[in-house]
Amino acid sequence: MSGKGIEEAKATGKKTDSFRGLITVSPEDETMTIKTVSTIPFTDQKPGTSGLRKKVSIFKQPNYLENFIQSIFNCLGELNGKTLVFGGDGRYHNKEALQVILKMAAANGLSKALVGQGGILSTPATSCIIRKYHLQGGIILSASHNPGGPEGDFGVKFNVENGGPAPEKITTAFYERSLSIENYKIVEAPDIDLDTLGLSRLGDMDVEIIDPVSDYVELMEILFDFNKLERLFSSGEFSMVYDGMHAVTGPYAKAILIDRLGAPEGTVIHGKPLPDFGGLHPDPNLKYARELVEIMDSEVAPDFGAASDGDGDRNMILGKRFFVTPSDSLAILASKADEIPGYSAGLKGVARSMPTSRAVDKVARHLGIDCYETPTGWKFFGNLLDAGRATLCGEESFGTGSDHIREKDGLWAVLFWLSILAEERSSVEEIVRNHWRKFGRHFYSRHDYEAVDTQKAHELIDHLRQQLPDLRGRHFGNLCVRNADDFEYSDPVDGSVSHHQGIRIFFEDDARIVYRLSGTGTQGATLRVYLEKFEADPEKQGQETQEALAELIKTANEIARIRFFTGRDNPSVIT
Ligand code: G16
């Protein structure tokens, strides 16, 4: 225990680490052998953009996981009569953590737990199951696209009864509970067999091990025309590669693409979920999906390439030697949704996170539908989807989804693209270039400066904030600032307001720079710089992205003094 922790414990009269793990058996619980274990709070259990994400070593500290899980259960209130679903992306510590959580759920009075076989459930499949069976929510063990293994990251997310990530007011409540936690409850029982389908009991709780794939496949079959996709694969004129990155989507992709749609064996690479993701970093982008990118860049590239991330909610879309930005992908899906059975009735509206390029705004205008701009984080789409204001949503961070569930959905995006390819029988590149010709091209790139000093990163943002009042009208090379602000979002459904969601600098000619600090990193701070420039002239749309954005990149460094604050000459990742 740190000196600070001891001081806190002294001041509050709460037990110190030496007491952590002290077990008492509550008299009323004797028949069920529920243990009540004394604990003291950890002060760092504030969920970020997407759940509580930390290094595995932090989660493995005695009582760390237990404290957070008990804080969740305390906030959920009466669990008797409720059913929750549990699963994870298969990463290191997934199964061990799941055993602890199930024993705690039983001790806290939950009536029934549905658990993905082998401890596996993708984030979209979890959302699908919560909605389909009208559950009260679920716990997903994942650190998403962050690396796995003993040295990697782990995470806990709670999804609420609409199937979506817990909104901020709920995650804040978890955090506040975690700061005053004094004990947690756990049943003393042997581990559950996670691998065998069927029903068993843990204390007074029913546990049902379910097939993690079938409900999800059934939903996809409702949304997309599987017969048409089968014909695409059997035509002999089409080929694809899907990279499961040794993360959760391998079994889902095999079940759909190979078993159901008849794609040849070998279509899915890195298809087996592994605790360390086979040494891969399960982030589907040009840097980390290297093998897929090499295949798609080769002379014998298939027509279509795609990848998903650790927990299956992200997607990357590639054509032959051609990368589709997630922002363009969202715009293209929106413009062609009427080709897809699940969306043929038309879109109610679309939504994108603020840093996502404004390509989809153009499509919304063309379709005469609303386009919402939300802060980064899928949880902000939930209200819009529930209220029937938006049908499709997307983020620059390789996330796209719709109102079929309340999470972004990697394989759904792949099936959407496959459906467009089956309908149009043209290449990915042709589809994108035609889109640009019609709507204009939003050159777009995100520059990440990872693991920078946290204090310096905050100083950089403060420095930007201080400049905001004076930026309007200033010139940087050929660029002139039209407006600048600190993005604030008022939810049109529940009226809640989220402040400080990113610094935006708008220039004449529809160019934009956005700065924000990531809420998903686990080491220092990650500065994200989002760069966007619009080009209506088809003659100028062929330029290389970083070249097209060169002046904006230089200006972004100059305004934020990135080199001065971070000590870095270049970003660590460019997407
Ligand atoms: C999460 C959130 C996304 C967000 C992304 C990046 O994705 O669900 O909404 O866009 O993180 O967030 P940040 O820029 O704060 O790091 P995932 O796939 O990691 O769950």
PDB file of N, CA, C and O and ligand atoms in Angstrom, residues 49-50 53 144-145 157 309 311 313-314 376-378 395-397 408 516-520 528 530, ligand 1:
ATOM      1  N   THR A  49     -13.453   6.328 -21.549  1.00  0.00           N
ATOM      2  CA  THR A  49     -14.349   6.376 -22.708  1.00  0.00           C
ATOM      3  C   THR A  49     -15.187   5.106 -22.793  1.00  0.00           C
ATOM      4  O   THR A  49     -16.344   5.134 -23.191  1.00  0.00           O
ATOM      5  N   SER A  50     -14.598   3.986 -22.415  1.00  0.00           N
ATOM      6  CA  SER A  50     -15.302   2.719 -22.578  1.00  0.00           C
ATOM      7  C   SER A  50     -14.931   1.761 -21.447  1.00  0.00           C
ATOM      8  O   SER A  50     -14.117   0.870 -21.622  1.00  0.00           O
ATOM      9  N   ARG A  53     -10.372   0.500 -17.811  1.00  0.00           N
ATOM     10  CA  ARG A  53      -9.277  -0.154 -18.525  1.00  0.00           C
ATOM     11  C   ARG A  53      -7.972   0.104 -17.818  1.00  0.00           C
ATOM     12  O   ARG A  53      -7.621   1.258 -17.575  1.00  0.00           O
ATOM     13  N   SER A 144     -10.741  -3.964 -25.329  1.00  0.00           N
ATOM     14  CA  SER A 144     -10.965  -3.634 -26.737  1.00  0.00           C
ATOM     15  C   SER A 144      -9.730  -3.830 -27.607  1.00  0.00           C
ATOM     16  O   SER A 144      -9.192  -4.917 -27.672  1.00  0.00           O
ATOM     17  N   HIS A 145      -9.278  -2.734 -28.228  1.00  0.00           N
ATOM     18  CA  HIS A 145      -8.171  -2.822 -29.183  1.00  0.00           C
ATOM     19  C   HIS A 145      -6.814  -2.740 -28.483  1.00  0.00           C
ATOM     20  O   HIS A 145      -5.785  -2.763 -29.147  1.00  0.00           O
ATOM     21  N   LYS A 157     -16.426  -3.642 -18.691  1.00  0.00           N
ATOM     22  CA  LYS A 157     -17.459  -2.709 -19.161  1.00  0.00           C
ATOM     23  C   LYS A 157     -18.801  -3.214 -18.657  1.00  0.00           C
ATOM     24  O   LYS A 157     -19.039  -4.430 -18.634  1.00  0.00           O
ATOM     25  N   ASP A 309     -11.448  -5.870 -34.113  1.00  0.00           N
ATOM     26  CA  ASP A 309     -10.518  -5.676 -32.996  1.00  0.00           C
ATOM     27  C   ASP A 309     -10.724  -6.710 -31.891  1.00  0.00           C
ATOM     28  O   ASP A 309     -11.446  -7.694 -32.075  1.00  0.00           O
ATOM     29  N   ASP A 311     -12.494  -7.007 -29.108  1.00  0.00           N
ATOM     30  CA  ASP A 311     -13.838  -7.415 -28.681  1.00  0.00           C
ATOM     31  C   ASP A 311     -14.875  -7.365 -29.797  1.00  0.00           C
ATOM     32  O   ASP A 311     -16.073  -7.519 -29.544  1.00  0.00           O
ATOM     33  N   ASP A 313     -15.948  -4.939 -31.916  1.00  0.00           N
ATOM     34  CA  ASP A 313     -16.848  -3.836 -32.264  1.00  0.00           C
ATOM     35  C   ASP A 313     -16.268  -2.893 -33.311  1.00  0.00           C
ATOM     36  O   ASP A 313     -16.982  -2.074 -33.872  1.00  0.00           O
ATOM     37  N   ARG A 314     -14.968  -3.008 -33.586  1.00  0.00           N
ATOM     38  CA  ARG A 314     -14.366  -2.124 -34.595  1.00  0.00           C
ATOM     39  C   ARG A 314     -14.245  -2.834 -35.939  1.00  0.00           C
ATOM     40  O   ARG A 314     -14.267  -4.063 -35.999  1.00  0.00           O
ATOM     41  N   THR A 376     -16.918  11.861 -28.378  1.00  0.00           N
ATOM     42  CA  THR A 376     -16.332  10.532 -28.584  1.00  0.00           C
ATOM     43  C   THR A 376     -16.851   9.573 -27.513  1.00  0.00           C
ATOM     44  O   THR A 376     -16.898   9.922 -26.338  1.00  0.00           O
ATOM     45  N   GLY A 377     -17.204   8.374 -27.929  1.00  0.00           N
ATOM     46  CA  GLY A 377     -17.726   7.362 -26.992  1.00  0.00           C
ATOM     47  C   GLY A 377     -19.067   6.875 -27.484  1.00  0.00           C
ATOM     48  O   GLY A 377     -19.992   7.666 -27.697  1.00  0.00           O
ATOM     49  N   TRP A 378     -19.175   5.561 -27.682  1.00  0.00           N
ATOM     50  CA  TRP A 378     -20.405   5.002 -28.264  1.00  0.00           C
ATOM     51  C   TRP A 378     -21.613   5.267 -27.375  1.00  0.00           C
ATOM     52  O   TRP A 378     -22.746   5.351 -27.825  1.00  0.00           O
ATOM     53  N   GLU A 395     -17.865   6.351 -35.948  1.00  0.00           N
ATOM     54  CA  GLU A 395     -16.759   7.114 -35.371  1.00  0.00           C
ATOM     55  C   GLU A 395     -15.508   6.894 -36.205  1.00  0.00           C
ATOM     56  O   GLU A 395     -15.316   5.824 -36.798  1.00  0.00           O
ATOM     57  N   GLU A 396     -14.642   7.921 -36.170  1.00  0.00           N
ATOM     58  CA  GLU A 396     -13.373   7.826 -36.883  1.00  0.00           C
ATOM     59  C   GLU A 396     -12.509   6.691 -36.331  1.00  0.00           C
ATOM     60  O   GLU A 396     -11.618   6.213 -37.009  1.00  0.00           O
ATOM     61  N   SER A 397     -12.774   6.281 -35.099  1.00  0.00           N
ATOM     62  CA  SER A 397     -11.941   5.267 -34.445  1.00  0.00           C
ATOM     63  C   SER A 397     -12.347   3.857 -34.875  1.00  0.00           C
ATOM     64  O   SER A 397     -12.358   2.944 -34.058  1.00  0.00           O
ATOM     65  N   LYS A 408     -21.146  -0.456 -31.376  1.00  0.00           N
ATOM     66  CA  LYS A 408     -20.635  -0.530 -32.737  1.00  0.00           C
ATOM     67  C   LYS A 408     -20.378  -1.998 -33.043  1.00  0.00           C
ATOM     68  O   LYS A 408     -20.249  -2.806 -32.135  1.00  0.00           O
ATOM     69  N   ARG A 516      -7.824  16.263 -28.737  1.00  0.00           N
ATOM     70  CA  ARG A 516      -8.367  15.796 -27.458  1.00  0.00           C
ATOM     71  C   ARG A 516      -7.433  14.730 -26.877  1.00  0.00           C
ATOM     72  O   ARG A 516      -6.584  14.175 -27.593  1.00  0.00           O
ATOM     73  N   LEU A 517      -7.613  14.461 -25.600  1.00  0.00           N
ATOM     74  CA  LEU A 517      -6.833  13.395 -24.968  1.00  0.00           C
ATOM     75  C   LEU A 517      -7.688  12.144 -24.940  1.00  0.00           C
ATOM     76  O   LEU A 517      -8.880  12.204 -24.610  1.00  0.00           O
ATOM     77  N   SER A 518      -7.078  11.027 -25.279  1.00  0.00           N
ATOM     78  CA  SER A 518      -7.806   9.756 -25.313  1.00  0.00           C
ATOM     79  C   SER A 518      -8.303   9.381 -23.921  1.00  0.00           C
ATOM     80  O   SER A 518      -7.664   9.677 -22.917  1.00  0.00           O
ATOM     81  N   GLY A 519      -9.442   8.696 -23.907  1.00  0.00           N
ATOM     82  CA  GLY A 519      -9.966   8.182 -22.642  1.00  0.00           C
ATOM     83  C   GLY A 519      -9.849   6.676 -22.550  1.00  0.00           C
ATOM     84  O   GLY A 519     -10.529   6.045 -21.742  1.00  0.00           O
ATOM     85  N   THR A 520      -9.002   6.072 -23.376  1.00  0.00           N
ATOM     86  CA  THR A 520      -8.885   4.614 -23.359  1.00  0.00           C
ATOM     87  C   THR A 520      -7.459   4.120 -23.124  1.00  0.00           C
ATOM     88  O   THR A 520      -7.247   2.928 -22.988  1.00  0.00           O
ATOM     89  N   ARG A 528      -4.601  12.996 -29.220  1.00  0.00           N
ATOM     90  CA  ARG A 528      -5.110  12.710 -30.557  1.00  0.00           C
ATOM     91  C   ARG A 528      -5.311  14.029 -31.296  1.00  0.00           C
ATOM     92  O   ARG A 528      -5.925  14.957 -30.752  1.00  0.00           O
ATOM     93  N   TYR A 530      -6.861  15.340 -34.864  1.00  0.00           N
ATOM     94  CA  TYR A 530      -7.698  14.909 -35.979  1.00  0.00           C
ATOM     95  C   TYR A 530      -7.653  16.006 -37.044  1.00  0.00           C
ATOM     96  O   TYR A 530      -7.930  17.176 -36.748  1.00  0.00           O
TER      97      TYR A 530
HETATM   98  C1  G16 B   1     -13.777   3.207 -27.467  1.00  0.00           C
HETATM   99  C2  G16 B   1     -15.125   3.858 -27.533  1.00  0.00           C
HETATM  100  C3  G16 B   1     -15.254   4.653 -28.800  1.00  0.00           C
HETATM  101  C4  G16 B   1     -14.106   5.642 -28.920  1.00  0.00           C
HETATM  102  C5  G16 B   1     -12.790   4.911 -28.831  1.00  0.00           C
HETATM  103  C6  G16 B   1     -11.619   5.857 -28.785  1.00  0.00           C
HETATM  104  O1  G16 B   1     -13.691   2.243 -28.448  1.00  0.00           O
HETATM  105  O2  G16 B   1     -16.148   2.898 -27.471  1.00  0.00           O
HETATM  106  O3  G16 B   1     -16.482   5.291 -28.773  1.00  0.00           O
HETATM  107  O4  G16 B   1     -14.181   6.327 -30.127  1.00  0.00           O
HETATM  108  O5  G16 B   1     -12.750   4.166 -27.642  1.00  0.00           O
HETATM  109  O6  G16 B   1     -11.710   6.619 -27.638  1.00  0.00           O
HETATM  110  P1  G16 B   1     -10.524   7.522 -27.168  1.00  0.00           P
HETATM  111  O7  G16 B   1     -10.243   8.436 -28.316  1.00  0.00           O
HETATM  112  O8  G16 B   1     -11.042   8.221 -25.951  1.00  0.00           O
HETATM  113  O9  G16 B   1      -9.338   6.634 -26.897  1.00  0.00           O
HETATM  114  P2  G16 B   1     -13.258   0.761 -28.085  1.00  0.00           P
HETATM  115  O10 G16 B   1     -13.309   0.026 -29.380  1.00  0.00           O
HETATM  116  O11 G16 B   1     -11.881   0.923 -27.522  1.00  0.00           O
HETATM  117  O12 G16 B   1     -14.234   0.309 -27.067  1.00  0.00           O
END
